[in-house]
Coordinates of C-alpha atoms in Angstrom, one line a residue:
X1 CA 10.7 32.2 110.6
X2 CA 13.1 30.7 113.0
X3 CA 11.5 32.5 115.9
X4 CA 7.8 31.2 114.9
X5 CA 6.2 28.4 118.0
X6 CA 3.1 26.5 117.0
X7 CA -0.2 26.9 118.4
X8 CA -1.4 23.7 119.5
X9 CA -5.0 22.3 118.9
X10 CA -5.1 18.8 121.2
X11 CA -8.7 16.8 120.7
X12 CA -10.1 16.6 124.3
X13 CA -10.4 13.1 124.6
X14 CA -6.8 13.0 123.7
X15 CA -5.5 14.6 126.3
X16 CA -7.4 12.3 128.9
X17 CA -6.2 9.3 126.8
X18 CA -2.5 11.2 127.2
X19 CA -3.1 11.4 130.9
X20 CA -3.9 7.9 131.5
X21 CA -0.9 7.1 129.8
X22 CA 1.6 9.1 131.5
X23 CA 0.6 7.4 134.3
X24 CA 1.2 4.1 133.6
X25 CA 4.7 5.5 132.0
X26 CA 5.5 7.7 134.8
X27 CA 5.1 4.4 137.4
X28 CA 7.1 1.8 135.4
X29 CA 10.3 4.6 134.8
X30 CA 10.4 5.3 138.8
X31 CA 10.0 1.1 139.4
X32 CA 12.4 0.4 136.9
X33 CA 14.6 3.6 138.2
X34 CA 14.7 4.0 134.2
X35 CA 15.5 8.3 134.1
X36 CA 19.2 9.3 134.7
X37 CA 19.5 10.4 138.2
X38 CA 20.6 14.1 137.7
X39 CA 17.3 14.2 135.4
X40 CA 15.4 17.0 137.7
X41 CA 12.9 18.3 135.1
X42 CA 9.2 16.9 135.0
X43 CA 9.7 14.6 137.8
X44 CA 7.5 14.5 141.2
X45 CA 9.3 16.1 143.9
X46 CA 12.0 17.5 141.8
X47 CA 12.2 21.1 140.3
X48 CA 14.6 24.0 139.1
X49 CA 15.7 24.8 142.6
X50 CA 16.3 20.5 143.6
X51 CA 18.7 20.7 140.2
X52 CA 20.2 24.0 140.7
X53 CA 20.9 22.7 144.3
X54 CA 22.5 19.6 143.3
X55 CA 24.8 21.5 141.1
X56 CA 25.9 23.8 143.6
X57 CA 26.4 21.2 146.1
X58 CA 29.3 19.8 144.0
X59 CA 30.5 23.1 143.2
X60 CA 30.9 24.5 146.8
X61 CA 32.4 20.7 147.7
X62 CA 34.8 21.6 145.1
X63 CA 35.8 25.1 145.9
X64 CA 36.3 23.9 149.9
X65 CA 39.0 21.7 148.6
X66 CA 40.5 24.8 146.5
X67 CA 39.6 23.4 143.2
X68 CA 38.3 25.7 140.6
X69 CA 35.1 24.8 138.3
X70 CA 34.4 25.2 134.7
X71 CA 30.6 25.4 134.5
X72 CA 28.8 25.1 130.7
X73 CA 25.2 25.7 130.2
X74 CA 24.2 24.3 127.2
X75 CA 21.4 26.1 125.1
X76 CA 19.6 23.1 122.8
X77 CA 18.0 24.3 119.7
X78 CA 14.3 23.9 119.3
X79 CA 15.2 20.5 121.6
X80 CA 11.4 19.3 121.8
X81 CA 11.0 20.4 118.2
X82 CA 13.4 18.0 116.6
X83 CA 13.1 14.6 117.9
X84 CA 13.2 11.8 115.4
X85 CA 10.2 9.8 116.2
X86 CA 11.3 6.8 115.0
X87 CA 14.5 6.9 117.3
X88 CA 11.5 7.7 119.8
X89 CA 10.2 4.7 119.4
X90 CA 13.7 2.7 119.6
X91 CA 14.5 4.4 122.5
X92 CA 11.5 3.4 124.1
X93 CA 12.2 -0.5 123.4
X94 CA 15.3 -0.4 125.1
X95 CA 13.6 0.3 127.9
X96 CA 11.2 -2.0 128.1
X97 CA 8.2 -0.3 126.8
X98 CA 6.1 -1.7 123.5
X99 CA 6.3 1.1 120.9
X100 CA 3.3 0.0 119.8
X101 CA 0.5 2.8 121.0
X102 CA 2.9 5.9 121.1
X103 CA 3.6 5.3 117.0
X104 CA -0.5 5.3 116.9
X105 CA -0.2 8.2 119.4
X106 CA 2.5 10.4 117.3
X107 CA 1.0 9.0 113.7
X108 CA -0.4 11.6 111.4
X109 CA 0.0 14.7 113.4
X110 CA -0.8 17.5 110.6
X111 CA 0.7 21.8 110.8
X112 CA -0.6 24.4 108.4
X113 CA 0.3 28.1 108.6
X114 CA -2.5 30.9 108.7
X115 CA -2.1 34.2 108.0
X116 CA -3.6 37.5 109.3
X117 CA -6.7 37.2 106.2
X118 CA -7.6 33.4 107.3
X119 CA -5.5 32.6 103.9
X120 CA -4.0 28.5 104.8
X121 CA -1.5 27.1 103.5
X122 CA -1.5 23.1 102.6
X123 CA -1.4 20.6 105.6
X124 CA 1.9 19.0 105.8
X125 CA 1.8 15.5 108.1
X126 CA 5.2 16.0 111.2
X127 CA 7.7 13.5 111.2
X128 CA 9.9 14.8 113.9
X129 CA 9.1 16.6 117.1
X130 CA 6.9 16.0 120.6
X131 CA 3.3 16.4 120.3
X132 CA 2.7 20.4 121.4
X133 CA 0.5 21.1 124.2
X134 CA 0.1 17.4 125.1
X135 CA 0.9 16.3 128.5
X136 CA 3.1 13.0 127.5
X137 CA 5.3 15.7 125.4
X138 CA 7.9 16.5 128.3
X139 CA 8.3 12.9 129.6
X140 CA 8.6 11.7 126.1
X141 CA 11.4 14.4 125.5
X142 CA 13.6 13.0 128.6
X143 CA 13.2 9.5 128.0
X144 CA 14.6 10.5 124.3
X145 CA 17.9 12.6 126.0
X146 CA 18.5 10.1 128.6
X147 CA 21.4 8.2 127.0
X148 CA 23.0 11.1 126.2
X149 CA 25.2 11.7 129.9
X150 CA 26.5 8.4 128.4
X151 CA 28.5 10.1 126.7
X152 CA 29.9 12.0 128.9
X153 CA 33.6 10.8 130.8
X154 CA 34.9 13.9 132.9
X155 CA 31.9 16.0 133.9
X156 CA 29.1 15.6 136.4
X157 CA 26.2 16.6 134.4
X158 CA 22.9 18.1 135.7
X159 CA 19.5 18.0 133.2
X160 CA 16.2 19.8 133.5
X161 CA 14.6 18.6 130.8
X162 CA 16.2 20.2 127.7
X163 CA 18.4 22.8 130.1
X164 CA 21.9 20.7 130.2
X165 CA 24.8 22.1 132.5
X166 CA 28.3 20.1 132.8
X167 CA 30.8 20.9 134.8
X168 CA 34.3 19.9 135.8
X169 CA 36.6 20.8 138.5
X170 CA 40.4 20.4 139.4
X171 CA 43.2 22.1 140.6
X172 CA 44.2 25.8 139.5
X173 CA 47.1 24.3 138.1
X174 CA 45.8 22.1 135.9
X175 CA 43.5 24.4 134.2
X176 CA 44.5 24.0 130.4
X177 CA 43.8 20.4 131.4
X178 CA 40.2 21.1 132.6
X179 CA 39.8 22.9 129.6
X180 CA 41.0 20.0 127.4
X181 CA 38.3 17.7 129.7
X182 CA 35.1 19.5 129.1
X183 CA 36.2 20.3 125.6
X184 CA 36.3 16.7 124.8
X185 CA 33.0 15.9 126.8
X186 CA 31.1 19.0 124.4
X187 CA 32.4 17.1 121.7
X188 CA 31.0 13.8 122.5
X189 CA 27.5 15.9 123.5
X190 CA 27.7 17.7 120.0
X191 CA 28.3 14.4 118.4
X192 CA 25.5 12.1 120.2
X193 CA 23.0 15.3 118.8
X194 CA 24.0 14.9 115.4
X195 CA 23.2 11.6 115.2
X196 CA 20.1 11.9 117.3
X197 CA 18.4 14.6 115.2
X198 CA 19.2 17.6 117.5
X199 CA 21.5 20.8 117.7
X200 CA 23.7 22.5 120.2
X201 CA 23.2 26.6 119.6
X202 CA 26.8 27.5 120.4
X203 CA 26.1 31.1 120.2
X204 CA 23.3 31.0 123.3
X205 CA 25.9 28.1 125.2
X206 CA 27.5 30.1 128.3
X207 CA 30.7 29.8 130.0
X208 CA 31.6 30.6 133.4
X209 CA 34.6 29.6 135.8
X210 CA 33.6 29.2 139.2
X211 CA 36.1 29.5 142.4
X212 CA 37.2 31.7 145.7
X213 CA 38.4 35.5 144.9
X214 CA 42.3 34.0 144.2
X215 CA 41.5 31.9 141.8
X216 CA 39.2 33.7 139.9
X217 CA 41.2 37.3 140.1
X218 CA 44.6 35.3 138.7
X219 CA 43.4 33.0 135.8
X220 CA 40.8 35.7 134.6
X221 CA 38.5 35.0 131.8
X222 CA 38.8 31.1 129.9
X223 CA 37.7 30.1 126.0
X224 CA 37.0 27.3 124.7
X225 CA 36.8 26.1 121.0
X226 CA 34.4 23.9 119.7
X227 CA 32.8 23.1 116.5
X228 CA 35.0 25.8 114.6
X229 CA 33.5 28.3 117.2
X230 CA 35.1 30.3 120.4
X231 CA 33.1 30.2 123.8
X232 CA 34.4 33.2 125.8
X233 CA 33.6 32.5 129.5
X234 CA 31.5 35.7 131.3
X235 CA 31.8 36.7 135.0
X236 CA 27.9 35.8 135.7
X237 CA 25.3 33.3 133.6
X238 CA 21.9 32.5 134.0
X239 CA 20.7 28.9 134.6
X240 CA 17.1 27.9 134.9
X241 CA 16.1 31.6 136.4
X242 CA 19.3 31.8 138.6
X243 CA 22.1 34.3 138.3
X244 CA 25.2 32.6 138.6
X245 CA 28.7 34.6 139.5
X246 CA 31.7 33.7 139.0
X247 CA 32.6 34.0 143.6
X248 CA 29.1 32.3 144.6
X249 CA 27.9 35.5 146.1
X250 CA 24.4 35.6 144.4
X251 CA 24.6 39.8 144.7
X252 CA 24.2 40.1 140.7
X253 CA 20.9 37.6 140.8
X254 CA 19.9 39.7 144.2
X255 CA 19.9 42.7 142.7
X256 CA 18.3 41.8 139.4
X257 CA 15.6 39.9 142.1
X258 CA 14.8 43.2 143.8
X259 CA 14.5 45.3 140.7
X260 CA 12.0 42.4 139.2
X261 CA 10.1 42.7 143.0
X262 CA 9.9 46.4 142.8
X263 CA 8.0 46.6 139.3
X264 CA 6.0 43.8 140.0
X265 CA 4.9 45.0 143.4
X266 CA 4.8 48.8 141.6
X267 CA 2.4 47.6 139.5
X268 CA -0.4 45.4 141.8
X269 CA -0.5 48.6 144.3
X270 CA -3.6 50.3 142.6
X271 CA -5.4 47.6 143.1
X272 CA -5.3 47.9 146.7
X273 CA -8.1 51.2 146.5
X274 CA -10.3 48.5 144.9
X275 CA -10.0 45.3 147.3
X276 CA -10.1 44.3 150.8
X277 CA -6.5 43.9 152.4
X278 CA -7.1 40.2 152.5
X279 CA -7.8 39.5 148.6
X280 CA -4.9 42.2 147.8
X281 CA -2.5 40.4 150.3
X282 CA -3.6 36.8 148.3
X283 CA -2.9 38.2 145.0
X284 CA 0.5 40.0 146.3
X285 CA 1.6 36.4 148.0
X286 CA 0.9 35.2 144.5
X287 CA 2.3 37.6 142.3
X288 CA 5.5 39.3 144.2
X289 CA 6.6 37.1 146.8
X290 CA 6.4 34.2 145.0
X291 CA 9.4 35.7 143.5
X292 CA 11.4 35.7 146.7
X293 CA 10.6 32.1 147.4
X294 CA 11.6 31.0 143.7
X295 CA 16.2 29.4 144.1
X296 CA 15.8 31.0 148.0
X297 CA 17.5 27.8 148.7
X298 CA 20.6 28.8 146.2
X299 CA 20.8 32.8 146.9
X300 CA 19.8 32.1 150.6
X301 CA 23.7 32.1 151.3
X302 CA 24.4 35.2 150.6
X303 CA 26.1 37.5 153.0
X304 CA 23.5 39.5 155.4
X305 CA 24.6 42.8 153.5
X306 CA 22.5 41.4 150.3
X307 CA 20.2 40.1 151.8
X308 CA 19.1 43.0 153.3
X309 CA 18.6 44.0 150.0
X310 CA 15.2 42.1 149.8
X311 CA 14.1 42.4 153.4
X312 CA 13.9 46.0 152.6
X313 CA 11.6 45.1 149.8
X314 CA 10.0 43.4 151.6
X315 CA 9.1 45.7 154.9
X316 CA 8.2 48.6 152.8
X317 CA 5.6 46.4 150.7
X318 CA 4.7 44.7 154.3
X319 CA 4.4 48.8 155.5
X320 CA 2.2 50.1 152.1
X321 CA -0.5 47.0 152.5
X322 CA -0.8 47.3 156.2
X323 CA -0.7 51.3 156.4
X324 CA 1.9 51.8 158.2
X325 CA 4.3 54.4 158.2
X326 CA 7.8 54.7 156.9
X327 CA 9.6 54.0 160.4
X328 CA 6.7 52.0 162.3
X329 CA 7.9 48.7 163.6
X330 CA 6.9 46.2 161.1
X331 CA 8.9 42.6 161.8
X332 CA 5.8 41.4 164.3
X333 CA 3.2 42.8 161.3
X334 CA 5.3 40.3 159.1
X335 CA 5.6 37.3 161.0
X336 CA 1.8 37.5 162.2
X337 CA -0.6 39.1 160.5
X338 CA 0.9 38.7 157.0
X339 CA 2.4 35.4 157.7
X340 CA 5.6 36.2 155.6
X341 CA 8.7 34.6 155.3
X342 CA 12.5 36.9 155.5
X343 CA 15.2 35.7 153.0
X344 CA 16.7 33.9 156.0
X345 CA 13.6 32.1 156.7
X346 CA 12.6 31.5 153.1
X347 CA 16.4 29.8 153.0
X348 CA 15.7 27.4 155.7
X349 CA 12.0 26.5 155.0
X350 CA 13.1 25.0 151.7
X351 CA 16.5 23.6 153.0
X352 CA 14.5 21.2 155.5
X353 CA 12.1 20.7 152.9
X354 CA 14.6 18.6 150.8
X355 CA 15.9 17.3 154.2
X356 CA 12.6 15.9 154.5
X357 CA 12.1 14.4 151.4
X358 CA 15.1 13.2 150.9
X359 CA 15.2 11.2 154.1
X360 CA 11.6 10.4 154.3
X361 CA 10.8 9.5 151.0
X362 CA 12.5 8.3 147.9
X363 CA 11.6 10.6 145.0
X364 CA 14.7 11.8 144.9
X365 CA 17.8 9.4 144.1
X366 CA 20.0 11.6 143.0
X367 CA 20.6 12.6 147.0
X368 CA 20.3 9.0 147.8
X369 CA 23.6 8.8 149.7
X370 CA 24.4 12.1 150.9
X371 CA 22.7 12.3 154.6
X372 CA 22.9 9.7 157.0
X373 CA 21.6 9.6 160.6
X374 CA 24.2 9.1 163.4
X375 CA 23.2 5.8 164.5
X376 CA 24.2 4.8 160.8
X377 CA 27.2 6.0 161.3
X378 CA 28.2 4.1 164.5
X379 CA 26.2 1.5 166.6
X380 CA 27.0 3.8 170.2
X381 CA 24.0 4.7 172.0
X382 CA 24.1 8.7 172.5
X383 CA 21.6 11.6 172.9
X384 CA 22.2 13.0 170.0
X385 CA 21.9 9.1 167.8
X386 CA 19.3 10.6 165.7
X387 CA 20.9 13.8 164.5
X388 CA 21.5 14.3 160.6
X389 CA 24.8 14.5 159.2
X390 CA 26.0 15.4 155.7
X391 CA 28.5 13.4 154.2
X392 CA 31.6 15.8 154.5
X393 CA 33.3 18.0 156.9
X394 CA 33.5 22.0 155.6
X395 CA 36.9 23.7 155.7
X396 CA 36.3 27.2 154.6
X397 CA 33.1 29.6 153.7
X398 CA 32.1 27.5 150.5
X399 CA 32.2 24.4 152.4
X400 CA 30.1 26.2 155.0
X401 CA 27.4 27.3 152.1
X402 CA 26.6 23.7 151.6
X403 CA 22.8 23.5 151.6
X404 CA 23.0 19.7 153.7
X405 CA 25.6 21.3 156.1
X406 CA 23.4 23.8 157.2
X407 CA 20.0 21.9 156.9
X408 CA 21.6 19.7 159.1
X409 CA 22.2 22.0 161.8
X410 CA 18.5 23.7 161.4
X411 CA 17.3 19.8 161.8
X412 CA 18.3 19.2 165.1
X413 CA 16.4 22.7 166.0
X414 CA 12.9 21.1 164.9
X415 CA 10.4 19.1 167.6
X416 CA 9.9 15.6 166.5
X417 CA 6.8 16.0 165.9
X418 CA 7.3 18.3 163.4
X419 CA 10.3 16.2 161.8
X420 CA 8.8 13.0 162.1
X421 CA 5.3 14.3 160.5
X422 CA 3.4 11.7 158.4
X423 CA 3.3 13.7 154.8
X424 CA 5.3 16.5 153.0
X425 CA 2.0 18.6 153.5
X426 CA 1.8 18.4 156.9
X427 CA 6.0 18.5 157.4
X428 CA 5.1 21.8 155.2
X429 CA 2.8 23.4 157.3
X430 CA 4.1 22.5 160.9
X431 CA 7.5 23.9 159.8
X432 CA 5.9 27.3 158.6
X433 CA 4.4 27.5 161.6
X434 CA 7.5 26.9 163.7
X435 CA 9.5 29.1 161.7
X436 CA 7.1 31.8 162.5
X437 CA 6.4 31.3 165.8
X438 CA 9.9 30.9 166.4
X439 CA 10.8 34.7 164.8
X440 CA 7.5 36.1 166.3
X441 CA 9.4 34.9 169.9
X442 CA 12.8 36.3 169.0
X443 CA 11.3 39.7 168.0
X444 CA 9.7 39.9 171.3
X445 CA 12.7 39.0 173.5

């Protein structure tokens, strides 16, 4: 029964009513800068990859100062499910916000259960839980968790929504006192749930330590004990789609990412006897390479050898739609006529993506101080005043995996008319065609 979701029925003029108000909710949180910072999850301009990235950027930081990290994921049971409404509605008074509509709003919401003969059982009224299949559900879920990284002392802490990952670092040395750190910090989180209606699912919480080869090899596998229950750490976890290994060298999620290309791609080439090669490229830019682009930003550090892994994938599907043969050259085909991206140029479209909101915008304040242009650095007039810097100087290969380290070197690449561009959506689309242009020219020379 555990296992059972709801099938929502919304009235229609509900959900434009919930629109409306998510809205008006959605501008007075990002005026009054109300949502915890490392908050990445139903927010415009943030996403898996923006939260996944901020993680990692402290992580490699870390690990370039021969630190090790302890990394939890923390697995919420039926999160959305077990609000208390009336905390809801405190919460939201704290904040500013008259409680007054969303108790109308969340009042004498009704479940029943039907089974296979039409047979239903009596309505029961909900007292705890989001509205499901409304669109004010997910915002109303993170303004309920965002006291909790309150609670938290002696991790940095990184949300998507429900999906919570902490993580603290040190020195090798000092291990058993990391350990003693983010076991406190799980015991404050475990604490603030039980008195806010929700439950931590130890059994589905991972474990991971994170450091260079050394580190990792000599200290070998960590628990942790919490709640009368042992955490054993793994050598990879998975985090909002993406493969995490203990060395930071993406091969496990690689691999898993080409065998989920191939089947995917397996499965869509039938359909090429039945459509034009136009419509079948669409639906495989879609379906199969949307799978490349999805944490390229992450895995797009990886060392040539694995990424190789996916060009291959990529060629050979680049090969079957065009009707080429096994050894025809194919990289001008891929660049031009399909207008495809390579791991390496997937890696830094979205890296100067984020360069360009971040510095362009303000949608995202959790990178708020972490570029800064040279001329804000010192007041001498050079050439090279308008270059991008990150706010650190590497040391060894993590340092140098730093997604602002190297965006910042692509940066001074671009034209200034494609860096200076008036929108995302055209930033977007003059850097695609750069980045192709650019690869179309290299494969020529």
């Amino acid at each position: 029964m555990s296992h059972f979701r709801p099938i929502s029925v919304q009235p229609f003029l509900a959900l434009l009513t919930e629109k409306c108000v998510r809205k008006q909710l959605t501008e007075y949180i990002n005026e009054q800068n109300i949502l915890y910072p490392g908050q990445f999850g139903f927010r415009r301009s943030h996403s898996c990859d923006i939260a996944m990235t901020a993680l990692l950027e402290f992580i490699y930081r870390e690990i370039d100062k021969g630190n090790v990290c302890i990394l939890v994921s923390l697995d919420l049971a039926k999160a959305f499910d077990t609000i208390i409404r009336e905390f809801l509605l405190e919460k939201l008074t704290w904040y500013g916000i008259d409680p007054k509509w969303f108790r109308s709003y969340m009042s004498y919401r009704c479940q029943f259960v039907k089974d296979q003969d039409g047979n239903r059982s009596e309505i029961k009224f909900t007292v705890r839980g989001t509205c499901q299949g409304s669109s004010l559900g997910a915002l109303i879920f993170t303004m309920y968790i965002n006291d909790l990284p309150l609670v938290i002392r002696n991790c940095i802490c990184i949300l998507f929504a429900d999906d919570t990952q902490i993580c603290v670092s040190g020195s090798p040395k000092n291990l058993p006192t990391l350990v003693d750190k983010i076991t406190e910090d799980l015991k404050s989180i475990i604490n603030w749930m039980t008195l806010n209606g929700m439950q931590l699912n130890v059994e589905k919480t991972q474990l991971i330590l994170l450091g260079n080869a050394v580190n990792v090899s000599r200290i070998g596998q960590i628990t942790i004990n919490i709640d009368g229950k042992t955490i054993q750490s793994s050598d990879t976890i998975k985090s909002l789609g993406l493969t995490i290994d203990a060395e930071l060298k993406w091969l496990t999620h690689i691999n898993k990412l080409s065998r989920s290309y191939h089947l995917t791609a397996k499965s869509l080439y039938p359909l090429k006897r039945i459509l034009s090669t136009d419509n079948f490229i669409k639906i495989f830019n879609a379906c199969v390479l949307s799978l490349c682009n999805f944490m390229s930003i992450i895995w797009g550090t990886a060392s040539k050898s694995s990424l190789k892994i996916i060009e291959k994938n990529i060629r050979t599907s680049a090969r079957i739609i065009l009707g080429k043969r096994k050894y025809d050259p194919i990289k001008d085909d891929i660049y031009g006529r399909l207008g495809w991206f390579l791991p390496k140029d997937s890696y830094d479209y979205s890296a100067l993506c984020l360069i360009f909101k971040i510095t362009k915008t303000e949608e995202i304040p959790y990178f708020r101080n972490t570029l800064k242009y040279r001329h804000e650095i010192h007041s001498h007039q050079t050439r090279n005043k308008g270059d991008l810097n990150a706010n650190f100087i590497p040391r060894n290969s993590y340092g140098k995996k730093s997604i602002f380290i190297n965006a910042c070197n692509i940066w001074k690449e671009l034209p200034d008319e494609i860096s200076n561009a008036a929108s995302i959506i055209t930033f977007k689309s003059n850097l695609k065609s750069f980045i192709l242009q650019r690869m179309r020219t290299s494969s020529t020379s």
